[in-house]
Short mmCIF file of C-alpha atoms and ligand atoms in Angstrom, two decimals:
data_model
loop_
_atom_site.label_atom_id
_atom_site.label_comp_id
_atom_site.label_asym_id
_atom_site.label_seq_id
_atom_site.Cartn_x
_atom_site.Cartn_y
_atom_site.Cartn_z
CA UNK A 1 19.73 -7.33 -32.07
CA UNK A 2 17.27 -6.25 -29.37
CA UNK A 3 18.55 -3.77 -26.81
CA UNK A 4 19.08 -4.63 -23.15
CA UNK A 5 16.15 -3.84 -20.88
CA UNK A 6 16.34 -0.30 -19.62
CA UNK A 7 15.58 0.80 -16.07
CA UNK A 8 15.33 4.33 -14.73
CA UNK A 9 15.93 4.64 -10.99
CA UNK A 10 15.07 7.88 -9.21
CA UNK A 11 16.88 8.58 -5.93
CA UNK A 12 20.02 6.98 -7.41
CA UNK A 13 22.28 8.70 -4.89
CA UNK A 14 20.43 7.18 -1.94
CA UNK A 15 20.99 3.89 -0.11
CA UNK A 16 18.38 1.93 -2.05
CA UNK A 17 19.33 3.58 -5.34
CA UNK A 18 22.81 2.07 -5.08
CA UNK A 19 21.64 -1.43 -4.12
CA UNK A 20 18.85 -1.43 -6.71
CA UNK A 21 21.25 -0.31 -9.45
CA UNK A 22 23.50 -3.22 -8.45
CA UNK A 23 20.56 -5.66 -8.57
CA UNK A 24 19.51 -4.39 -12.02
CA UNK A 25 23.06 -4.47 -13.44
CA UNK A 26 23.37 -8.07 -12.20
CA UNK A 27 20.16 -8.83 -14.10
CA UNK A 28 21.62 -7.40 -17.31
CA UNK A 29 19.79 -4.05 -17.42
CA UNK A 30 21.04 -0.82 -18.83
CA UNK A 31 20.63 1.42 -15.77
CA UNK A 32 19.86 5.13 -15.84
CA UNK A 33 19.97 6.93 -12.52
CA UNK A 34 18.02 10.10 -11.86
CA UNK A 35 19.79 12.56 -9.60
CA UNK A 36 18.35 15.90 -8.55
CA UNK A 37 20.98 18.60 -8.77
CA UNK A 38 21.82 19.05 -5.10
CA UNK A 39 25.20 20.74 -4.95
CA UNK A 40 26.99 17.52 -4.05
CA UNK A 41 27.66 15.40 -7.10
CA UNK A 42 29.53 12.52 -5.48
CA UNK A 43 28.22 9.00 -5.96
CA UNK A 44 30.03 7.45 -3.02
CA UNK A 45 27.49 4.71 -2.50
CA UNK A 46 27.70 3.44 -6.08
CA UNK A 47 31.48 3.77 -5.87
CA UNK A 48 31.49 1.59 -2.74
CA UNK A 49 29.58 -1.09 -4.67
CA UNK A 50 31.94 -0.74 -7.64
CA UNK A 51 29.17 0.26 -10.07
CA UNK A 52 29.66 4.01 -10.45
CA UNK A 53 30.94 3.73 -14.02
CA UNK A 54 28.09 1.44 -15.08
CA UNK A 55 25.16 3.73 -14.32
CA UNK A 56 24.25 6.67 -16.55
CA UNK A 57 23.27 9.55 -14.31
CA UNK A 58 20.78 12.19 -15.51
CA UNK A 59 19.40 15.24 -13.77
CA UNK A 60 15.78 14.86 -12.82
CA UNK A 61 13.84 16.49 -10.00
CA UNK A 62 10.46 15.07 -9.02
CA UNK A 63 9.09 18.55 -8.48
CA UNK A 64 9.53 19.52 -12.16
CA UNK A 65 7.02 17.85 -14.48
CA UNK A 66 8.42 18.87 -17.88
CA UNK A 67 11.88 17.71 -16.85
CA UNK A 68 10.47 14.26 -16.00
CA UNK A 69 8.55 14.10 -19.28
CA UNK A 70 11.64 14.97 -21.33
CA UNK A 71 13.76 12.35 -19.55
CA UNK A 72 11.14 9.65 -20.10
CA UNK A 73 10.90 10.52 -23.81
CA UNK A 74 14.67 10.53 -24.13
CA UNK A 75 15.50 7.35 -22.18
CA UNK A 76 12.30 5.35 -22.89
CA UNK A 77 12.88 2.97 -19.95
CA UNK A 78 11.03 -0.35 -19.74
CA UNK A 79 10.90 -0.07 -15.96
CA UNK A 80 10.83 2.97 -13.68
CA UNK A 81 11.65 2.66 -10.00
CA UNK A 82 10.70 5.68 -7.92
CA UNK A 83 12.97 5.75 -4.88
CA UNK A 84 13.39 9.53 -4.66
CA UNK A 85 11.99 11.13 -1.54
CA UNK A 86 12.55 13.44 1.38
CA UNK A 87 12.97 10.23 3.35
CA UNK A 88 13.86 11.43 6.86
CA UNK A 89 10.72 11.19 8.99
CA UNK A 90 12.02 13.56 11.70
CA UNK A 91 12.72 16.32 9.14
CA UNK A 92 9.20 16.03 7.72
CA UNK A 93 7.76 17.72 10.84
CA UNK A 94 9.81 20.83 10.02
CA UNK A 95 9.47 20.49 6.24
CA UNK A 96 5.91 19.26 5.67
CA UNK A 97 5.41 21.14 2.41
CA UNK A 98 8.70 20.13 0.81
CA UNK A 99 8.04 16.58 1.95
CA UNK A 100 4.59 16.64 0.35
CA UNK A 101 5.81 18.28 -2.86
CA UNK A 102 8.47 15.61 -3.39
CA UNK A 103 6.93 12.48 -1.86
CA UNK A 104 3.30 12.98 -2.91
CA UNK A 105 3.03 15.49 -5.79
CA UNK A 106 6.34 14.24 -7.20
CA UNK A 107 4.89 10.76 -7.59
CA UNK A 108 1.84 12.19 -9.33
CA UNK A 109 4.14 14.06 -11.74
CA UNK A 110 5.92 10.83 -12.51
CA UNK A 111 2.72 8.85 -13.01
CA UNK A 112 1.20 11.54 -15.23
CA UNK A 113 4.37 11.62 -17.33
CA UNK A 114 4.33 7.81 -17.67
CA UNK A 115 0.65 7.82 -18.61
CA UNK A 116 1.33 10.52 -21.23
CA UNK A 117 4.61 9.39 -22.74
CA UNK A 118 5.23 5.76 -21.84
CA UNK A 119 2.07 3.93 -20.71
CA UNK A 120 3.62 0.50 -21.37
CA UNK A 121 6.46 1.11 -18.89
CA UNK A 122 6.34 -0.71 -15.56
CA UNK A 123 6.41 1.40 -12.41
CA UNK A 124 7.57 0.76 -8.84
CA UNK A 125 6.71 3.09 -5.96
CA UNK A 126 8.76 3.04 -2.74
CA UNK A 127 6.00 2.92 -0.15
CA UNK A 128 6.67 2.67 3.54
CA UNK A 129 5.66 0.95 6.76
CA UNK A 130 5.41 4.49 8.18
CA UNK A 131 1.95 4.54 6.56
CA UNK A 132 0.79 2.09 9.28
CA UNK A 133 1.91 4.59 11.94
CA UNK A 134 -0.27 4.08 15.01
CA UNK A 135 -0.82 0.49 14.02
CA UNK A 136 -4.34 -0.88 13.70
CA UNK A 137 -3.21 -4.52 13.93
CA UNK A 138 -0.03 -6.50 14.47
CA UNK A 139 1.67 -7.76 12.37
CA UNK A 140 0.92 -5.39 9.47
CA UNK A 141 0.16 -6.75 6.01
CA UNK A 142 -1.13 -5.36 2.68
CA UNK A 143 -4.69 -4.95 3.99
CA UNK A 144 -3.85 -3.30 7.33
CA UNK A 145 -5.43 0.20 7.39
CA UNK A 146 -3.07 3.18 7.42
CA UNK A 147 -2.77 5.67 10.31
CA UNK A 148 0.30 7.76 9.45
CA UNK A 149 1.94 9.73 12.27
CA UNK A 150 4.11 12.22 10.39
CA UNK A 151 3.92 14.45 7.32
CA UNK A 152 6.27 11.88 5.77
CA UNK A 153 3.83 9.03 6.48
CA UNK A 154 0.91 11.05 5.15
CA UNK A 155 2.80 11.91 1.95
CA UNK A 156 3.66 8.24 1.41
CA UNK A 157 0.04 7.22 1.95
CA UNK A 158 -1.00 9.63 -0.83
CA UNK A 159 1.73 8.26 -3.10
CA UNK A 160 0.60 4.71 -2.41
CA UNK A 161 -3.03 5.41 -3.23
CA UNK A 162 -2.29 7.44 -6.36
CA UNK A 163 -0.17 4.52 -7.57
CA UNK A 164 -3.06 2.13 -6.93
CA UNK A 165 -5.43 4.53 -8.68
CA UNK A 166 -3.28 4.84 -11.81
CA UNK A 167 -3.10 1.06 -11.94
CA UNK A 168 -6.86 0.69 -11.66
CA UNK A 169 -7.99 3.77 -13.64
CA UNK A 170 -5.40 3.84 -16.43
CA UNK A 171 -4.18 0.25 -16.56
CA UNK A 172 -0.57 1.06 -15.69
CA UNK A 173 1.66 -1.79 -14.55
CA UNK A 174 2.29 -0.07 -11.22
CA UNK A 175 3.41 -1.71 -7.99
CA UNK A 176 3.75 -0.41 -4.48
CA UNK A 177 6.34 -2.01 -2.22
CA UNK A 178 5.39 -1.39 1.39
CA UNK A 179 8.87 -1.72 2.80
CA UNK A 180 9.70 -1.91 6.47
CA UNK A 181 12.98 -0.33 7.64
CA UNK A 182 15.99 -1.62 5.76
CA UNK A 183 19.53 -0.72 6.60
CA UNK A 184 23.10 -1.29 5.45
CA UNK A 185 26.58 0.19 5.65
CA UNK A 186 25.32 2.64 2.99
CA UNK A 187 22.49 3.97 5.19
CA UNK A 188 22.38 7.76 5.69
CA UNK A 189 24.03 8.79 8.97
CA UNK A 190 20.89 10.61 10.20
CA UNK A 191 18.93 7.35 10.57
CA UNK A 192 19.18 5.74 13.99
CA UNK A 193 20.87 2.47 12.97
CA UNK A 194 23.75 4.06 11.11
CA UNK A 195 23.99 6.85 13.68
CA UNK A 196 24.55 4.14 16.30
CA UNK A 197 26.96 1.91 14.35
CA UNK A 198 29.05 4.89 13.27
CA UNK A 199 29.20 6.21 16.83
CA UNK A 200 30.15 2.79 18.22
CA UNK A 201 33.00 2.52 15.70
CA UNK A 202 34.20 6.03 16.52
CA UNK A 203 33.93 5.43 20.29
CA UNK A 204 35.88 2.18 19.87
CA UNK A 205 38.60 4.12 18.06
CA UNK A 206 38.66 6.88 20.71
CA UNK A 207 37.31 9.50 18.28
CA UNK A 208 34.02 10.10 20.10
CA UNK A 209 32.97 9.79 23.73
CA UNK A 210 29.18 9.34 23.73
CA UNK A 211 26.08 9.10 21.61
CA UNK A 212 22.85 11.00 22.35
CA UNK A 213 19.60 9.34 21.30
CA UNK A 214 15.87 10.05 21.50
CA UNK A 215 13.25 7.36 22.05
CA UNK A 216 14.98 4.08 22.99
CA UNK A 217 11.72 2.13 23.23
CA UNK A 218 10.62 2.52 19.59
CA UNK A 219 10.53 -0.86 17.88
CA UNK A 220 11.27 -1.44 14.22
CA UNK A 221 11.33 -4.43 11.86
CA UNK A 222 14.89 -3.96 10.53
CA UNK A 223 16.23 -5.84 7.50
CA UNK A 224 19.10 -5.58 5.02
CA UNK A 225 18.62 -3.11 2.13
CA UNK A 226 20.09 -5.43 -0.52
CA UNK A 227 17.34 -7.97 0.19
CA UNK A 228 14.65 -5.30 -0.25
CA UNK A 229 15.92 -3.97 -3.59
CA UNK A 230 15.82 -7.53 -4.97
CA UNK A 231 12.19 -7.71 -3.80
CA UNK A 232 11.44 -4.45 -5.64
CA UNK A 233 12.76 -5.92 -8.88
CA UNK A 234 10.81 -9.15 -8.31
CA UNK A 235 7.55 -7.19 -7.90
CA UNK A 236 8.05 -5.45 -11.23
CA UNK A 237 8.60 -8.82 -13.00
CA UNK A 238 5.10 -10.05 -12.08
CA UNK A 239 2.47 -10.20 -14.87
CA UNK A 240 0.35 -7.56 -13.07
CA UNK A 241 1.23 -4.65 -10.81
CA UNK A 242 0.29 -5.20 -7.16
CA UNK A 243 1.08 -4.20 -3.56
CA UNK A 244 3.50 -6.17 -1.40
CA UNK A 245 4.84 -5.85 2.12
CA UNK A 246 8.57 -6.54 2.52
CA UNK A 247 9.61 -7.18 6.12
CA UNK A 248 11.58 -9.65 8.23
CA UNK A 249 8.76 -10.42 10.69
CA UNK A 250 11.06 -9.69 13.66
CA UNK A 251 11.09 -6.44 15.58
CA UNK A 252 13.66 -4.95 17.97
CA UNK A 253 13.83 -1.77 20.02
CA UNK A 254 16.34 1.02 19.50
CA UNK A 255 17.72 0.03 22.93
CA UNK A 256 18.34 -3.52 21.68
CA UNK A 257 20.06 -2.12 18.60
CA UNK A 258 22.40 -0.09 20.81
CA UNK A 259 23.21 -3.17 22.91
CA UNK A 260 23.89 -5.32 19.85
CA UNK A 261 26.10 -2.65 18.26
CA UNK A 262 28.27 -2.27 21.39
CA UNK A 263 28.42 -6.05 21.70
CA UNK A 264 29.88 -6.18 18.17
CA UNK A 265 32.99 -4.38 19.53
CA UNK A 266 33.05 -6.49 22.71
CA UNK A 267 31.36 -3.97 25.05
CA UNK A 268 28.35 -4.66 27.25
CA UNK A 269 25.99 -1.75 27.94
CA UNK A 270 24.33 -1.48 31.38
CA UNK A 271 21.49 1.02 31.84
CA UNK A 272 20.71 3.20 34.86
CA UNK A 273 18.49 6.21 35.55
CA UNK A 274 15.14 7.08 34.03
CA UNK A 275 13.74 9.36 31.34
CA UNK A 276 16.19 12.05 30.24
CA UNK A 277 18.48 10.99 33.10
CA UNK A 278 18.92 7.49 31.71
CA UNK A 279 22.50 6.51 30.85
CA UNK A 280 24.13 3.57 29.10
CA UNK A 281 27.49 2.64 30.60
CA UNK A 282 30.24 0.21 29.68
CA UNK A 283 31.92 -2.11 32.22
CA UNK A 284 34.24 0.52 33.74
CA UNK A 285 31.29 2.85 34.36
CA UNK A 286 32.02 5.28 31.50
CA UNK A 287 28.84 6.81 30.08
CA UNK A 288 28.48 6.02 26.38
CA UNK A 289 24.76 6.65 25.79
CA UNK A 290 22.74 9.69 26.88
CA UNK A 291 19.19 10.86 26.14
CA UNK A 292 18.42 14.01 24.18
CA UNK A 293 14.70 14.83 24.44
CA UNK A 294 14.90 17.12 21.38
CA UNK A 295 15.39 13.99 19.28
CA UNK A 296 11.93 12.72 20.19
CA UNK A 297 9.24 13.22 17.56
CA UNK A 298 6.01 15.17 18.13
CA UNK A 299 4.09 12.04 17.15
CA UNK A 300 5.93 8.72 17.20
CA UNK A 301 5.45 5.34 15.56
CA UNK A 302 5.93 3.10 18.57
CA UNK A 303 6.13 -0.35 17.06
CA UNK A 304 6.24 -1.83 13.58
CA UNK A 305 6.21 -5.51 12.69
CA UNK A 306 5.60 -6.68 9.13
CA UNK A 307 4.02 -9.79 7.67
CA UNK A 308 5.62 -10.53 4.28
CA UNK A 309 3.68 -13.76 3.62
CA UNK A 310 2.34 -12.48 0.28
CA UNK A 311 5.83 -11.57 -1.00
CA UNK A 312 7.15 -14.91 0.20
CA UNK A 313 4.39 -16.89 -1.52
CA UNK A 314 4.02 -14.89 -4.74
CA UNK A 315 7.55 -13.62 -5.33
CA UNK A 316 9.56 -16.27 -3.51
CA UNK A 317 11.13 -13.36 -1.58
CA UNK A 318 12.79 -13.78 1.77
CA UNK A 319 15.27 -11.77 3.80
CA UNK A 320 18.78 -13.23 4.04
CA UNK A 321 20.32 -11.34 6.98
CA UNK A 322 19.30 -11.68 10.63
CA UNK A 323 19.16 -8.66 12.92
CA UNK A 324 22.41 -9.71 14.64
CA UNK A 325 24.24 -10.21 11.31
CA UNK A 326 22.98 -6.86 10.03
CA UNK A 327 24.19 -4.98 13.12
CA UNK A 328 27.56 -6.77 13.01
CA UNK A 329 27.96 -5.98 9.29
CA UNK A 330 27.23 -2.30 9.83
CA UNK A 331 29.56 -1.96 12.83
CA UNK A 332 32.35 -3.79 11.04
CA UNK A 333 32.02 -1.52 8.02
CA UNK A 334 32.01 1.61 10.16
CA UNK A 335 35.13 0.37 11.98
CA UNK A 336 36.83 -0.02 8.59
CA UNK A 337 35.74 3.48 7.60
CA UNK A 338 37.18 4.91 10.84
CA UNK A 339 40.48 3.16 10.10
CA UNK A 340 40.46 4.76 6.63
CA UNK A 341 40.18 1.40 4.89
CA UNK A 342 37.23 2.34 2.67
CA UNK A 343 37.06 4.70 -0.31
CA UNK A 344 35.13 7.86 0.58
P1 NDP B 401 17.62 8.10 0.77
O1 NDP B 401 17.23 9.29 1.54
O2 NDP B 401 18.95 7.46 1.01
O3 NDP B 401 17.52 8.43 -0.80
C1 NDP B 401 16.49 9.22 -1.32
C2 NDP B 401 17.02 9.96 -2.53
O4 NDP B 401 15.96 10.80 -3.06
C3 NDP B 401 18.19 10.87 -2.23
O5 NDP B 401 19.30 10.49 -3.01
C4 NDP B 401 17.68 12.27 -2.61
O6 NDP B 401 18.63 13.04 -3.28
C5 NDP B 401 16.55 11.96 -3.58
N1 NDP B 401 15.62 13.09 -3.67
C6 NDP B 401 15.16 13.87 -2.67
N2 NDP B 401 14.37 14.84 -3.15
C7 NDP B 401 14.33 14.67 -4.49
C8 NDP B 401 13.69 15.38 -5.54
N3 NDP B 401 12.95 16.46 -5.33
N4 NDP B 401 13.85 14.93 -6.81
C9 NDP B 401 14.63 13.86 -7.06
N5 NDP B 401 15.28 13.17 -6.11
C10 NDP B 401 15.13 13.57 -4.83
O7 NDP B 401 16.47 7.01 0.98
P2 NDP B 401 16.53 5.41 0.89
O8 NDP B 401 17.41 5.01 -0.21
O9 NDP B 401 16.72 4.85 2.24
O10 NDP B 401 15.01 5.09 0.52
C11 NDP B 401 14.58 5.02 -0.83
C12 NDP B 401 13.07 5.21 -0.89
O11 NDP B 401 12.41 4.21 -0.15
C13 NDP B 401 12.59 6.55 -0.33
O12 NDP B 401 11.46 6.94 -1.11
C14 NDP B 401 12.13 6.20 1.08
O13 NDP B 401 11.15 7.12 1.51
C15 NDP B 401 11.58 4.81 0.84
N6 NDP B 401 11.62 3.90 1.97
C16 NDP B 401 12.81 3.63 2.57
C17 NDP B 401 12.91 2.70 3.57
C18 NDP B 401 14.18 2.40 4.26
O14 NDP B 401 14.14 1.77 5.33
N7 NDP B 401 15.33 2.76 3.70
C19 NDP B 401 11.68 1.95 4.02
C20 NDP B 401 10.49 2.32 3.30
C21 NDP B 401 10.47 3.24 2.30
P3 NDP B 401 19.91 13.72 -2.55
O15 NDP B 401 20.91 12.62 -2.43
O16 NDP B 401 20.30 14.77 -3.51
O17 NDP B 401 19.42 14.22 -1.23
P1 GDR B 402 12.27 5.77 10.63
O1 GDR B 402 13.86 5.67 10.84
O2 GDR B 402 11.71 7.01 11.22
O3 GDR B 402 11.71 4.46 11.10
O4 GDR B 402 12.16 5.91 9.05
P2 GDR B 402 14.85 6.35 11.89
O5 GDR B 402 16.04 5.49 11.87
O6 GDR B 402 15.01 7.80 11.64
O7 GDR B 402 14.07 6.18 13.30
C1 GDR B 402 13.74 4.92 13.83
C2 GDR B 402 13.27 5.07 15.27
O8 GDR B 402 14.38 5.43 16.09
C3 GDR B 402 13.98 6.46 16.98
N1 GDR B 402 15.16 7.21 17.42
C4 GDR B 402 15.95 7.97 16.63
N2 GDR B 402 15.91 8.19 15.30
C5 GDR B 402 16.88 8.97 14.76
N3 GDR B 402 16.89 9.17 13.45
N4 GDR B 402 17.86 9.54 15.54
C6 GDR B 402 17.92 9.34 16.89
O9 GDR B 402 18.82 9.84 17.55
C7 GDR B 402 16.92 8.50 17.46
N5 GDR B 402 16.70 8.07 18.73
C8 GDR B 402 15.62 7.30 18.69
C9 GDR B 402 12.99 7.28 16.17
O10 GDR B 402 12.19 8.09 17.03
C10 GDR B 402 12.22 6.16 15.47
O11 GDR B 402 11.21 5.67 16.30
C11 GDR B 402 12.93 5.09 8.17
C12 GDR B 402 13.19 5.91 6.90
O12 GDR B 402 14.06 5.19 6.08
C13 GDR B 402 11.88 6.16 6.15
O13 GDR B 402 12.18 6.78 4.90
C14 GDR B 402 11.20 4.81 5.92
O14 GDR B 402 9.97 4.99 5.23
C15 GDR B 402 10.96 4.11 7.25
O15 GDR B 402 12.21 3.91 7.88
C16 GDR B 402 10.31 2.74 7.06
#
């Protein structure tokens, strides 16, 4: 009897790691998750999806080549999904070298190990709309030139091009998914969407008074993470590796996200003041949103809007959740968490 298809997912403890593992288990894969040893061994995201006991977790750090090689030789996966990264753009300004070592050199380690030990394996690289940075055209598609605006964006641009090069030079089945922002109740609390929905839930429960934010005018093309991990799997099933943009084609500002999140608990935000003096107030005048200039980035990506026509036509991929449904889902989940109704 032939064995089930095997997938190795790096970054298994992250948001996308959990959703991708779920997608792959649904498709009948044997799933191996690569976890760097980080002091915290909980797998709360996989537990929340009810899949913790179905994924075999191994230690693998992208910065250690021989470790990667050994794992590949041991597991011999048919498909390798590289989701591991120092993924917080803001932190990359303070940690440019770590960011580069993991997000750029780490991908090269992985590709070299695949080329050496497992050249028939299929590879997926988690590329990012941050590579478009100061955008050269709108909307952005697979041929839009890159102009990254952070060490994170630069590291991802390297990773994208080294993936393309290994495909072209060594014939690897390697794909790069240029994903626009995707969110969920499992999003890390440092990212602006989850920071907002968690704060709104806590404010609604009387556990927090206000939320401080940076740039309210930044616009992002926000979708639901579960849709994007399905797209990743679809890319890897194509006869040839290729590059695809995944995006909703709709963009909203951080300010609009705040308004939608408060609306989900029945509060309307009114704005007054300017710059760092700007405030967001609810109906009785109580200040709920303030501005913290230290949260602004040295160089910002002002607006992102993706064109996923290629993914729609070639993969049959499309997002399933609207912006409003996504915000409502996240707020509802955070309200449940505040009430202690979710496993931690
Ligand atoms: P997360 O930050 O939630 O997950 C990334 C994971 O990578 C973490 O679990 C982290 O481990 C792990 N990691 C960090 N450093 C290393 C290392 N040296 N070796 C091995 N693993 C490491 O990110 P997401 O799930 O949101 O994103 C997944 C990928 O997709 C990332 O590469 C991200 O850059 C990219 N991306 C994400 C988008 C999004 O909107 N979510 C959009 C476009 C691209 P630990 O838990 O121990 O910290
Ligand atoms: P991003 O996500 O940088 O797009 O990267 P993030 O949610 O961190 O920021 C989005 C926008 O919101 C503005 N912003 C704030 N951001 C944070 N984190 N905290 C704040 O208080 C705040 N106030 C305003 C930011 O300036 C920015 O413009 C995400 C990550 O998942 C990357 O790994 C991924 O590659 C890209 O999305 C696509």
